[in-house]
XYZ file of C-alpha atoms in Angstrom:
453
model
C 24.631 96.626 121.101
C 24.510 93.918 123.617
C 23.070 90.490 123.496
C 21.276 89.524 126.864
C 20.580 85.812 125.921
C 17.715 83.499 124.907
C 14.243 83.781 126.260
C 11.231 81.804 125.830
C 10.385 80.278 122.425
C 13.315 81.451 120.559
C 13.058 85.091 121.900
C 16.228 86.811 121.542
C 17.042 89.748 123.663
C 19.339 92.318 123.129
C 19.994 95.758 124.514
C 20.717 99.004 122.489
C 22.246 102.184 123.884
C 21.480 105.424 122.008
C 22.133 109.178 122.886
C 19.634 111.317 124.640
C 18.897 113.449 121.279
C 18.520 110.314 119.383
C 15.973 108.940 121.701
C 14.329 112.535 121.616
C 14.180 112.757 118.164
C 14.239 109.389 116.770
C 16.622 107.502 114.434
C 17.423 104.407 112.752
C 19.901 101.849 113.993
C 21.631 98.767 111.874
C 21.863 95.752 114.410
C 24.191 93.206 113.608
C 22.692 89.813 115.131
C 24.833 86.766 116.854
C 23.754 84.545 113.613
C 25.306 87.104 111.313
C 22.094 88.708 109.902
C 21.486 92.380 109.825
C 18.359 94.630 110.663
C 17.410 98.227 110.416
C 15.550 99.327 113.339
C 13.588 102.547 113.684
C 13.765 104.005 117.157
C 10.859 106.392 117.371
C 10.825 110.057 118.740
C 10.180 110.067 122.500
C 11.630 106.693 123.355
C 12.463 106.260 127.068
C 14.704 104.309 128.772
C 14.295 100.896 129.447
C 11.548 100.725 126.505
C 11.298 97.333 124.521
C 10.930 97.198 121.292
C 9.488 93.536 119.921
C 9.900 92.625 116.435
C 8.482 88.719 115.586
C 10.023 86.481 112.998
C 13.795 87.834 113.986
C 14.680 85.884 117.179
C 16.365 82.566 117.138
C 15.170 79.371 115.251
C 13.435 76.914 117.568
C 11.316 73.818 116.233
C 11.896 75.318 112.441
C 10.383 78.737 113.488
C 11.905 82.208 114.543
C 11.602 83.699 117.951
C 10.899 87.299 118.463
C 13.714 90.179 118.785
C 13.210 91.873 121.982
C 15.401 95.216 122.082
C 15.540 97.135 125.049
C 16.419 100.885 124.661
C 18.805 102.453 127.498
C 20.003 105.907 127.188
C 23.734 107.249 127.144
C 24.691 109.491 130.090
C 26.402 111.960 127.885
C 25.096 113.535 124.422
C 27.163 111.304 122.192
C 26.034 109.111 119.041
C 28.094 106.231 118.405
C 29.080 105.112 115.349
C 27.925 102.258 113.143
C 29.086 100.436 110.356
C 27.033 100.906 107.053
C 25.527 97.418 105.118
C 27.663 96.285 102.544
C 26.962 96.932 99.009
C 25.834 94.245 96.608
C 22.341 92.764 95.225
C 22.245 90.341 98.397
C 22.272 92.873 100.837
C 18.948 93.007 102.929
C 16.217 95.249 101.804
C 15.744 98.045 104.632
C 12.337 98.748 105.681
C 11.497 102.216 106.268
C 8.455 104.199 107.771
C 6.118 104.920 104.781
C 4.406 108.501 104.142
C 1.555 109.435 105.921
C -1.641 107.204 105.327
C -4.450 107.786 102.971
C -7.688 109.236 104.315
C -9.654 106.781 106.548
C -12.557 106.385 104.084
C -9.996 104.469 101.901
C -9.775 101.952 104.441
C -12.917 101.274 106.462
C -12.291 100.573 110.135
C -8.783 102.511 110.050
C -9.774 105.265 112.405
C -6.704 106.558 113.836
C -2.897 106.596 112.965
C -0.762 103.657 114.516
C 1.671 104.540 117.698
C 4.866 102.741 118.997
C 4.015 100.482 121.972
C 5.986 97.352 123.534
C 4.459 94.890 121.371
C 4.937 96.132 117.739
C 7.009 98.468 115.753
C 4.249 100.466 113.946
C 5.119 104.063 112.922
C 3.540 107.291 114.396
C 2.643 109.286 111.406
C 1.764 112.822 111.102
C 0.581 114.273 108.156
C 2.620 117.241 106.724
C 0.747 120.469 107.300
C 0.306 122.935 104.324
C 0.376 126.683 104.803
C -2.090 129.265 103.306
C -3.156 132.529 103.460
C -7.066 133.794 103.919
C -7.694 137.084 102.149
C -10.369 139.297 104.069
C -12.380 141.901 102.717
C -12.802 145.345 104.758
C -15.618 146.062 106.635
C -15.745 149.416 105.233
C -15.435 148.413 101.545
C -17.689 150.329 99.077
C -19.083 148.437 96.384
C -18.320 149.672 92.778
C -21.364 151.050 91.393
C -22.527 153.286 88.695
C -23.752 157.155 89.454
C -27.240 157.561 87.331
C -26.775 160.468 84.738
C -29.819 162.963 85.281
C -31.572 164.412 82.048
C -33.735 167.274 81.421
C -36.681 166.457 79.103
C -36.358 168.620 75.520
C -38.870 171.521 75.306
C -39.613 173.849 72.119
C -40.572 177.602 72.569
C -43.470 178.422 70.458
C -43.030 181.568 68.052
C -44.892 184.841 69.173
C -48.106 185.596 67.498
C -47.567 187.730 64.104
C -48.579 191.256 64.156
C -51.150 192.678 61.954
C -52.321 195.772 60.695
C -56.478 196.549 60.625
C -57.727 197.470 57.361
C -59.138 200.867 56.818
C -62.816 201.456 56.417
C -63.495 204.277 53.660
C -65.250 207.458 55.442
C -67.897 209.449 53.399
C -65.713 212.356 52.847
C -63.546 210.018 50.735
C -66.396 208.820 48.318
C -66.822 211.005 45.147
C -69.614 210.665 42.518
C -69.050 208.849 39.356
C -67.003 211.122 37.232
C -65.726 213.334 39.954
C -61.786 213.243 40.430
C -60.968 212.213 43.735
C -57.549 213.988 45.347
C -54.252 213.042 44.082
C -52.900 209.676 45.446
C -50.422 210.317 48.243
C -47.714 207.834 48.799
C -47.818 205.486 51.753
C -46.703 207.079 55.121
C -43.456 205.957 56.830
C -45.387 204.278 59.635
C -47.116 202.125 57.112
C -43.603 201.046 55.596
C -41.891 200.139 59.088
C -45.168 198.072 60.102
C -44.801 195.799 57.205
C -40.992 195.485 57.703
C -41.507 194.459 61.158
C -44.144 191.853 59.975
C -41.777 190.565 57.510
C -38.803 189.969 59.997
C -41.325 188.452 62.479
C -42.168 186.031 59.998
C -39.027 185.079 58.830
C -37.833 184.571 62.614
C -40.986 182.486 63.377
C -40.425 180.224 60.713
C -36.708 179.870 61.330
C -37.581 178.993 65.217
C -40.214 176.514 63.711
C -37.851 174.730 61.611
C -35.255 174.724 64.309
C -37.392 173.106 67.011
C -38.736 170.362 64.428
C -35.274 169.391 63.793
C -34.327 169.233 67.613
C -37.789 167.178 68.131
C -36.716 164.847 65.190
C -33.061 164.628 66.377
C -34.169 163.556 70.027
C -37.261 161.621 69.209
C -36.178 159.691 66.285
C -32.588 159.831 65.212
C -30.935 159.478 68.494
C -32.764 156.582 69.852
C -32.381 154.778 66.381
C -28.372 155.201 66.510
C -28.130 153.934 70.127
C -30.284 150.861 68.873
C -27.960 150.432 66.264
C -24.762 150.831 68.445
C -26.146 148.604 70.981
C -26.959 145.914 68.337
C -23.298 146.075 66.998
C -21.546 146.095 70.517
C -23.540 142.725 71.220
C -22.811 141.195 67.873
C -19.024 141.671 68.866
C -19.073 140.456 72.553
C -20.719 137.492 71.241
C -18.210 136.950 68.523
C -15.407 137.888 70.810
C -16.813 135.158 73.466
C -17.051 132.669 70.739
C -13.450 133.212 69.546
C -12.612 133.292 73.161
C -14.323 129.847 73.819
C -12.827 128.265 70.699
C -9.219 129.435 71.905
C -9.347 127.908 75.046
C -10.665 124.647 73.773
C -7.649 124.657 71.193
C -5.054 125.624 73.927
C -6.669 122.887 76.245
C -6.512 120.575 73.276
C -2.731 121.368 72.510
C -1.785 121.014 76.241
C -3.245 117.595 76.326
C -1.800 116.791 72.960
C 1.796 117.611 73.316
C 2.535 115.364 76.452
C 0.643 112.260 74.623
C 2.807 112.934 71.560
C 5.914 113.424 73.741
C 4.953 109.928 75.170
C 4.990 108.365 71.816
C 8.137 109.891 70.705
C 10.040 108.333 73.805
C 8.501 105.125 74.063
C 9.018 104.447 70.246
C 12.883 104.633 70.804
C 14.948 101.922 71.668
C 15.486 101.819 75.620
C 19.083 102.070 77.537
C 17.696 98.845 79.355
C 14.822 96.450 79.019
C 14.189 93.627 81.870
C 11.304 91.121 81.601
C 11.711 90.936 85.402
C 10.910 86.949 85.061
C 14.535 86.436 86.415
C 17.388 88.459 87.954
C 19.411 87.713 84.699
C 21.610 90.851 84.753
C 22.060 90.575 88.901
C 21.317 94.472 88.977
C 18.151 93.814 91.396
C 17.593 93.438 94.932
C 17.089 89.836 95.673
C 15.773 88.569 99.246
C 12.997 87.674 101.285
C 11.218 90.729 100.304
C 12.271 91.071 96.662
C 11.454 87.614 94.759
C 11.696 86.543 91.050
C 8.905 84.382 90.984
C 5.993 82.937 88.405
C 7.354 84.962 85.937
C 7.480 88.358 87.567
C 9.581 90.446 90.230
C 7.475 90.462 93.637
C 7.869 93.468 96.077
C 6.602 91.646 99.410
C 5.286 93.585 102.630
C 4.408 91.428 105.730
C 4.897 94.026 108.311
C 2.160 96.071 108.687
C 2.869 100.069 109.016
C 6.205 99.812 106.963
C 6.955 99.887 103.196
C 9.529 97.838 101.568
C 11.420 98.690 98.179
C 13.316 96.648 95.834
C 15.823 98.490 93.761
C 17.954 98.368 90.465
C 21.680 99.035 91.652
C 23.042 99.182 87.795
C 23.546 103.100 87.829
C 22.324 106.459 88.648
C 19.790 108.476 86.396
C 18.788 111.925 86.209
C 16.656 112.897 83.161
C 14.941 109.742 81.993
C 11.501 107.845 81.225
C 10.703 104.658 83.412
C 7.978 102.226 82.169
C 6.800 99.441 84.057
C 3.730 96.730 84.188
C 2.280 97.181 88.127
C -0.075 94.577 89.393
C -1.922 94.282 93.030
C -1.632 90.717 94.379
C -2.249 91.475 97.890
C -2.901 94.679 99.591
C -3.463 98.037 98.060
C -0.086 100.307 97.485
C 2.784 100.088 95.083
C 4.999 102.616 94.007
C 8.439 103.679 92.067
C 11.341 105.280 93.982
C 12.954 107.339 91.938
C 16.611 109.716 92.050
C 16.872 107.598 94.960
C 20.089 107.651 97.678
C 18.776 104.524 100.064
C 21.834 104.710 102.173
C 20.925 108.089 103.223
C 17.333 108.044 103.062
C 16.719 110.615 100.308
C 14.487 110.146 97.374
C 11.097 110.566 95.525
C 8.217 107.974 96.180
C 5.264 108.171 93.623
C 2.721 105.742 95.243
C -0.728 104.235 93.634
C -3.341 103.021 95.858
C -5.954 100.527 94.637
C -8.423 103.020 94.945
C -7.062 105.012 92.126
C -5.310 107.663 94.148
C -1.769 108.828 93.265
C 0.773 110.708 95.863
C 3.934 111.872 95.465
C 6.329 112.390 98.474
C 9.948 113.782 98.957
C 12.200 111.752 101.777
C 14.924 114.019 102.811
C 16.454 112.082 105.750
C 15.444 109.055 108.117
C 12.971 111.193 110.114
C 9.421 110.459 108.969
C 8.386 113.999 110.409
C 10.491 115.555 107.615
C 8.523 113.656 104.994
C 7.002 116.342 102.416
C 3.654 115.387 100.114
C 4.470 117.243 97.149
C 1.010 116.390 95.155
C -1.720 114.056 95.081
C -5.108 113.269 93.352
C -7.322 110.754 92.048
C -7.493 109.408 88.657
C -9.991 106.572 86.897
C -7.039 105.601 84.438
C -5.870 103.222 87.262
C -7.289 99.602 87.258
C -8.424 98.860 90.789
C -9.186 95.221 90.332
C -6.650 92.252 92.044
C -4.390 90.693 89.180
C -5.329 93.081 86.774
C -1.759 94.781 85.381
C -1.503 98.774 84.892
C 1.210 99.943 82.891
C 3.079 102.624 84.447
C 5.016 105.513 82.536
C 7.247 108.316 84.368
C 8.853 110.889 82.294
C 11.071 112.568 84.714
C 12.560 115.735 83.217
C 14.424 118.457 85.575
C 12.005 119.380 88.358
C 8.865 118.113 86.502
C 7.575 114.426 86.382
C 4.744 113.437 83.755
C 2.524 110.456 84.599
C 0.896 108.135 82.148
C -1.266 105.286 83.220
C -2.123 102.716 80.414
C -0.483 105.049 78.035
C -2.969 107.594 78.661
C -1.445 111.045 80.176
C -2.642 111.616 83.639
C -0.694 114.960 84.944
C 2.634 116.565 85.448
C 3.904 116.689 88.932
C 6.367 119.073 89.903
C 9.223 119.800 93.143
C 9.712 123.464 93.028
C 12.921 123.364 94.815
C 14.428 120.689 92.554
C 15.569 118.877 95.455
C 17.278 115.788 94.003
C 19.021 115.736 90.489
C 19.899 111.972 90.098
C 19.738 108.586 91.806
C 18.408 104.872 91.526
C 15.475 103.483 90.425
C 13.312 101.041 92.449
C 9.721 99.535 93.033
C 7.784 99.512 96.477
C 4.997 97.348 98.337
C 2.826 99.003 101.165
C -0.454 98.599 103.240
C -1.864 100.035 106.462
C -3.731 97.240 107.506
C -2.511 93.882 105.886
C 0.223 92.340 104.405
C 1.042 93.287 100.828
C 2.021 91.942 97.418
C 2.898 93.548 94.187
C 4.147 92.132 90.971
C 6.387 94.127 88.331
C 7.267 93.030 84.779
C 8.563 94.427 81.648
C 10.746 97.452 83.084
C 11.974 99.703 80.514
C 14.255 103.173 80.768
C 15.171 105.481 78.231
C 17.373 108.158 78.848
C 16.663 111.708 77.957
């Protein structure tokens, strides 16, 4: 970095040389100013040689006010990246400001109709919302719907029995009449023809009765018994289905109640224990929290302040790194609309999770893997009515981090369990943030507690 000199009203002009690849893809540079100050500057993707980045309030003091810092970007002739010193460790090191995740929808901020772009008069960030993949299932044009083939039936018919055979009665003739006292001819046994006719008649009668009985039984079965059985079976099946549906509904309700009851029970079990650390945040008594112009202990609480629209500021606890834990803190919106918690953070390499809260009731979980804002991934997000949306109204935020699952509680009420399917980070530092897209932001934090799991 070369210092060009002092311009009007305390403006400080410097020249920053970056490689062509850094100008094309974007990067972050730490500048060492002549008066000993350091400043993280984001070089946006697509920066041209000769482009000027202006940052107000970081120039030279004139009449009690700081002028602007004017950074002229030039490109190196060969594809080389120069090395820069990292900021020194310690609680008094300046808090870096990074480009925030993609902004909330325009409906949440009336008048905010488009993403900010880089230009020569400011340092706002060109946001791009991460795209989500998906699949579309399309039915075939010749798909045949399911249907039932009707079963045809033939009406029952019963054959009537044949008419019974009969033998005509014989009429006595005159030759067979005898006067009283006369003996008639000797009686003769019936002929074989007469006996055969009677046998045929008897068999026919029996067959007719059998057929009649069979027909009556078939008519009763088809007309009365079978419909009655079908009705009884239908009633039984309906009763079974209704009982099953009631049982399933009761089972579902029990499962849902259990799913909510377990996280709430776990919350009580953890928070009833002695925490690993507990800070009132009225002052930096343990000297483990960042303390600078953007991270102040004032009015009995820890304030994260963002004065530069388009960035979010973080204030870290540098005591040690934590993997599985429960973290709890009271968050109060004083100005602006976005606060949050950073966890499993490696700020030197821009790797961390950011759980962000909007005054409208929205929460979002982002994954940062490097300093390139194009690589930010949104893992989850939704709206809850558990968050108080009023200014100066504290919200008790509790986050239980176990493996790749993050259970969120707001004002002691279970909200949701979020996940990182890839288990990207396993441990890191914890911090709090302030952010806004249209105005300055100031978020107050109190009563920070942490339980190791």
